[in-house]
PDB file of C-alpha atoms in Angstrom:
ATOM      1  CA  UNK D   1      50.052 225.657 196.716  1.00 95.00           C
ATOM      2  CA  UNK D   2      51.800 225.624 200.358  1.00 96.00           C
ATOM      3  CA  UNK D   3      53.965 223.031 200.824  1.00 97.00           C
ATOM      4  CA  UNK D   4      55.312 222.528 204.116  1.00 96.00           C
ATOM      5  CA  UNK D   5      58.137 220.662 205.529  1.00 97.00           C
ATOM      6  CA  UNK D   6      59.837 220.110 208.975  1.00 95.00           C
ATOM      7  CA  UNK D   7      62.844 217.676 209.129  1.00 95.00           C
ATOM      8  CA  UNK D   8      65.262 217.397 206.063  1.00 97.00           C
ATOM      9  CA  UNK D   9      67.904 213.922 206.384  1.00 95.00           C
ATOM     10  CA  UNK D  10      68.995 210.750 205.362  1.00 95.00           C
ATOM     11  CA  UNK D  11      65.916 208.728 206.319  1.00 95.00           C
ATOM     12  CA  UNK D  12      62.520 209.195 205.279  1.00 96.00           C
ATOM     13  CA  UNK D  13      59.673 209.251 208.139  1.00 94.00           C
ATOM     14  CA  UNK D  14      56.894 211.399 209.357  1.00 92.00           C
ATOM     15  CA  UNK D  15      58.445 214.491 209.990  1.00 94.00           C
ATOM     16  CA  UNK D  16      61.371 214.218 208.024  1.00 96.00           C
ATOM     17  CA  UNK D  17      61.833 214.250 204.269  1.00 98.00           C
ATOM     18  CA  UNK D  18      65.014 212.630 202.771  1.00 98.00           C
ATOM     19  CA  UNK D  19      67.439 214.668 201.180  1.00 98.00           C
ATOM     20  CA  UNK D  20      67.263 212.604 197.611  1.00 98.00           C
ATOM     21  CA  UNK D  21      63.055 212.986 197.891  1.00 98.00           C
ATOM     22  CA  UNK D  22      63.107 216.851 199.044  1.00 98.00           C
ATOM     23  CA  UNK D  23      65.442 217.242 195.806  1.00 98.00           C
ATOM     24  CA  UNK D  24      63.557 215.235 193.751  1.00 98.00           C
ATOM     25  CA  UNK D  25      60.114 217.529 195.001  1.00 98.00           C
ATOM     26  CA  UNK D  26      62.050 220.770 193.797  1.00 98.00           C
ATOM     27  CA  UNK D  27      63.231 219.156 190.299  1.00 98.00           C
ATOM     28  CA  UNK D  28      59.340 218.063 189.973  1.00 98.00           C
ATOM     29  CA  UNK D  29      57.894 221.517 190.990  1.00 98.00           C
ATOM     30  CA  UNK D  30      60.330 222.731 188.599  1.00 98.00           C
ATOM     31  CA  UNK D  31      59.311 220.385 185.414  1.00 98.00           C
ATOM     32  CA  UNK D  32      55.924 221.378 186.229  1.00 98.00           C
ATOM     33  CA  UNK D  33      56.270 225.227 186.428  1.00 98.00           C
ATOM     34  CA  UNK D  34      56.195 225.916 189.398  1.00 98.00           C
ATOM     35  CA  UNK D  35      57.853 228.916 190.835  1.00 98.00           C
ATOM     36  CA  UNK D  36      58.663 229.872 194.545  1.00 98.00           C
ATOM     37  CA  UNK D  37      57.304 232.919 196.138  1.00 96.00           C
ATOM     38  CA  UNK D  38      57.638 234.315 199.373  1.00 93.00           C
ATOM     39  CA  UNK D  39      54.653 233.487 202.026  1.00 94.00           C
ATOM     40  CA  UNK D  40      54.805 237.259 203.073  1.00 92.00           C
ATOM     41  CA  UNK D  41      54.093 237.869 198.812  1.00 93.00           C
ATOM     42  CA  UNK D  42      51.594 235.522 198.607  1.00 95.00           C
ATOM     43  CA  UNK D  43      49.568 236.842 202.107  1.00 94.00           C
ATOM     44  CA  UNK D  44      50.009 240.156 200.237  1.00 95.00           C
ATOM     45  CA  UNK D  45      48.502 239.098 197.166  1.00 96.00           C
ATOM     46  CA  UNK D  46      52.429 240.190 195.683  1.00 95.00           C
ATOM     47  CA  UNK D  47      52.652 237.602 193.213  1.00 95.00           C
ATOM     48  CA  UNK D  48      54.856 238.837 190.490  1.00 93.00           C
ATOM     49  CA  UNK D  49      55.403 234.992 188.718  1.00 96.00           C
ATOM     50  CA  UNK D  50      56.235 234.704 185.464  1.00 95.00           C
ATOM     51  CA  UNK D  51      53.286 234.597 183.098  1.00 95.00           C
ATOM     52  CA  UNK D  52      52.943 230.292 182.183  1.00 96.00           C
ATOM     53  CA  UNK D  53      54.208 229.454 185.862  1.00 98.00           C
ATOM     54  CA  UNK D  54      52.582 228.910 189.029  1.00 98.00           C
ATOM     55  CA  UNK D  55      53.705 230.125 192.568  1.00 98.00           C
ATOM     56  CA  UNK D  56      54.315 227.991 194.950  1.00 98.00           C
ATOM     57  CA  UNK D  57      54.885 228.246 198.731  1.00 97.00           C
ATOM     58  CA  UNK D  58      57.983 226.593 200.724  1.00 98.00           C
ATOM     59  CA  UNK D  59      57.733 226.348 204.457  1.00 97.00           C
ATOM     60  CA  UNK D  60      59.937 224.866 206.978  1.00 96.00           C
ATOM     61  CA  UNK D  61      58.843 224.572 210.424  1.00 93.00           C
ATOM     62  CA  UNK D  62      60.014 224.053 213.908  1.00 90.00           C
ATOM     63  CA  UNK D  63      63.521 225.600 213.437  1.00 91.00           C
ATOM     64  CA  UNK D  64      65.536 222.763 212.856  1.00 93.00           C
ATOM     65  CA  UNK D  65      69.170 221.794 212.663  1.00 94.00           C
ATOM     66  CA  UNK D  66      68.562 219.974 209.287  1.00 96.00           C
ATOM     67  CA  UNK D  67      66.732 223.013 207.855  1.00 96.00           C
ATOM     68  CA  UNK D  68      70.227 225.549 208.312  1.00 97.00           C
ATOM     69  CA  UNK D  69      73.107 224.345 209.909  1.00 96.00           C
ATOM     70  CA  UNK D  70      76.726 226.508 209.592  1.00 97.00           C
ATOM     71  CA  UNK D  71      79.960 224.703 209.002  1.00 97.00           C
ATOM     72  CA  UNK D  72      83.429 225.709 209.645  1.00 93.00           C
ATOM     73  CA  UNK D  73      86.198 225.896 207.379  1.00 87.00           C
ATOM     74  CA  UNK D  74      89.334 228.076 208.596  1.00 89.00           C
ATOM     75  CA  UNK D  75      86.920 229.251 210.994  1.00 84.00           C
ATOM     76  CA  UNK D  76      84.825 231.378 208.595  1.00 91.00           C
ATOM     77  CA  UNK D  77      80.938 229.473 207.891  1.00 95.00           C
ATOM     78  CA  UNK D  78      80.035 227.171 205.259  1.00 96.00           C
ATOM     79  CA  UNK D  79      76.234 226.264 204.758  1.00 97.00           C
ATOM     80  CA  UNK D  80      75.835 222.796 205.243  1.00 97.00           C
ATOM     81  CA  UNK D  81      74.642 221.146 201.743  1.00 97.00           C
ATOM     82  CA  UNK D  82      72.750 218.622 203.029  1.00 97.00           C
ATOM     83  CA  UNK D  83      70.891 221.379 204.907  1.00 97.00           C
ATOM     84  CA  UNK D  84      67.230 222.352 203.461  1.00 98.00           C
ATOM     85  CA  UNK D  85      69.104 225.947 202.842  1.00 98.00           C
ATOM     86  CA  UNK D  86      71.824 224.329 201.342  1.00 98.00           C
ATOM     87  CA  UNK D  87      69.948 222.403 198.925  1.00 98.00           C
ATOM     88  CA  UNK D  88      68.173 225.278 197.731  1.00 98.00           C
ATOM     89  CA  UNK D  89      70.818 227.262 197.571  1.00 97.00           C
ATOM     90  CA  UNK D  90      72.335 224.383 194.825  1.00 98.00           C
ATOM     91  CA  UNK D  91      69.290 223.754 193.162  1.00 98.00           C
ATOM     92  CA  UNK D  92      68.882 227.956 192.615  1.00 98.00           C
ATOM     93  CA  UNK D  93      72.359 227.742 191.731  1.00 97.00           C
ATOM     94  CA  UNK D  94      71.632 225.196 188.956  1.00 98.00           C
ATOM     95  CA  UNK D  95      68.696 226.769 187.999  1.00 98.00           C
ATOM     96  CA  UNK D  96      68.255 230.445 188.196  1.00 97.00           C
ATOM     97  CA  UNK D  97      64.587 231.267 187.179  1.00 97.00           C
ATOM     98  CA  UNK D  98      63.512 228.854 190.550  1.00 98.00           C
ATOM     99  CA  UNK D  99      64.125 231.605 193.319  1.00 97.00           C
ATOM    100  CA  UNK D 100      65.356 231.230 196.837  1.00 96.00           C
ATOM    101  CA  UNK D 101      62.251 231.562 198.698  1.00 96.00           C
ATOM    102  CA  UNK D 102      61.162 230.230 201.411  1.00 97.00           C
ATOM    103  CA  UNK D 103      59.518 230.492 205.055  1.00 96.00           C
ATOM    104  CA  UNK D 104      61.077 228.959 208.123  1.00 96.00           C
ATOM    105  CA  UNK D 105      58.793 229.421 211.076  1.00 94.00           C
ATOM    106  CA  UNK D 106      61.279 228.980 214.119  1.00 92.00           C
ATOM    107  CA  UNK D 107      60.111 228.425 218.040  1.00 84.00           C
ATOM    108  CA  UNK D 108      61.708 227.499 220.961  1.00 76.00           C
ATOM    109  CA  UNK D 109      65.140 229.215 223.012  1.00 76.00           C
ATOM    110  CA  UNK D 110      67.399 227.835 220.149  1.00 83.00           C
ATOM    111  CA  UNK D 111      66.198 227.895 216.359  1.00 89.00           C
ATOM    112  CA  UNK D 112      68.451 225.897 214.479  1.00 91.00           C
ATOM    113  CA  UNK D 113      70.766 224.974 217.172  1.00 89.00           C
ATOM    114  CA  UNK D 114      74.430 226.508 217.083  1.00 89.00           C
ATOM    115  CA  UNK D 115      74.151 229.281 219.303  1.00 90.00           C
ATOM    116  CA  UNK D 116      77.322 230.790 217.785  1.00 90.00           C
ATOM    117  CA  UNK D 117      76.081 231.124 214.153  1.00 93.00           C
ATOM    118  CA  UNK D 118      72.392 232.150 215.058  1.00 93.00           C
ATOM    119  CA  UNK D 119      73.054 235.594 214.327  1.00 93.00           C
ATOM    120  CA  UNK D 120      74.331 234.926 211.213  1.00 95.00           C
ATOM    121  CA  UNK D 121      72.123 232.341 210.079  1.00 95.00           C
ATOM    122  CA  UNK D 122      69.104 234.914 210.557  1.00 95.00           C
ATOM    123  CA  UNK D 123      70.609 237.780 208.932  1.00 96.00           C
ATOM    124  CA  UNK D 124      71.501 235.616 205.774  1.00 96.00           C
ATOM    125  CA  UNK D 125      67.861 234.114 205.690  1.00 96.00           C
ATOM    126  CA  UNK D 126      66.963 238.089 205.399  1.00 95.00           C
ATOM    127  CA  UNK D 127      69.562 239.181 203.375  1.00 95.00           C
ATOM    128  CA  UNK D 128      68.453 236.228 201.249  1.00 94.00           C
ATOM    129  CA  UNK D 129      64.793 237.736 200.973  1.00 89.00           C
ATOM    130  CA  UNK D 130      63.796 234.526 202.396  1.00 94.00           C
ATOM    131  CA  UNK D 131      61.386 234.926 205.390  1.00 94.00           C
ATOM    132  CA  UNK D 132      61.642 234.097 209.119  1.00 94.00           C
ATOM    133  CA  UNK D 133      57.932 233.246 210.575  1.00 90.00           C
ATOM    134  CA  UNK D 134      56.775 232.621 214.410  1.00 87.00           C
ATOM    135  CA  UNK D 135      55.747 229.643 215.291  1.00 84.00           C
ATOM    136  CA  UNK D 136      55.459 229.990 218.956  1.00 78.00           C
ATOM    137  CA  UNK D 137      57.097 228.789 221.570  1.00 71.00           C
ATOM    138  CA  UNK D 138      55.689 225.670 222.839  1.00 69.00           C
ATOM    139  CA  UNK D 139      53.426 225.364 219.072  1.00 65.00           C
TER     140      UNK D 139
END
């Protein structure tokens, strides 16, 4: 299964997901054994899950602020929680055997707005071993 996402906020609509629903899909793919893999895995036919558990595929697309945004403390960045990285960065946190996978396929001049931290917001999506797709620049 792919699931695929674009906006992550408050309110619920077409293209975004609310915070309390996106964390309510993760703790229902969890309670139903689902695992996340990496698209790049799955393309590969890489899938290493966990004998009883089923893979699953999280994308994010367009490159949005709500997906990764960096805030500052002292100066030094702090991923936003309410953030789709954020969140899955607490819900791997709380649970360990759901990894941090996932696939955000970024277009335009300014993925994920804050110039300043894009650098840093790419090479911790790698370092991650979550995956950075293209999605073109005008879709």
């Amino acid at each position: 299964m792919i699931l695929m996402y674009h906006g992550i906020g408050q309110t619920e609509n077409t293209w975004i997901r609310s915070r309390s629903n996106f964390e309510r899909d993760l703790q229902t793919l969890y309670e139903k054994g689902y695992r996340p893999i990496s698209l790049n895995d799955m393309a590969r036919n890489r899938i290493t899950t966990e004998a009883g558990y089923s893979p699953v595929v999280l994308t994010f697309d367009d490159g949005r602020s709500d997906n990764f945004r960096i805030l500052e403390s002292g100066g030094r960045p702090m991923i936003d929680p309410t953030t789709a990285v954020g969140i899955l960065e607490r819900f791997h946190r709380d649970h360990p055997d759901f990894p941090l996978e996932a696939t955000f396929f970024l277009h335009g001049r300014q993925p994920f707005g804050q110039e300043k931290w894009l650098q840093y917001k790419l090479n911790y999506l790698i370092s991650a071993g979550m995956d950075i797709g293209n999605h073109t620049l005008t879709h």
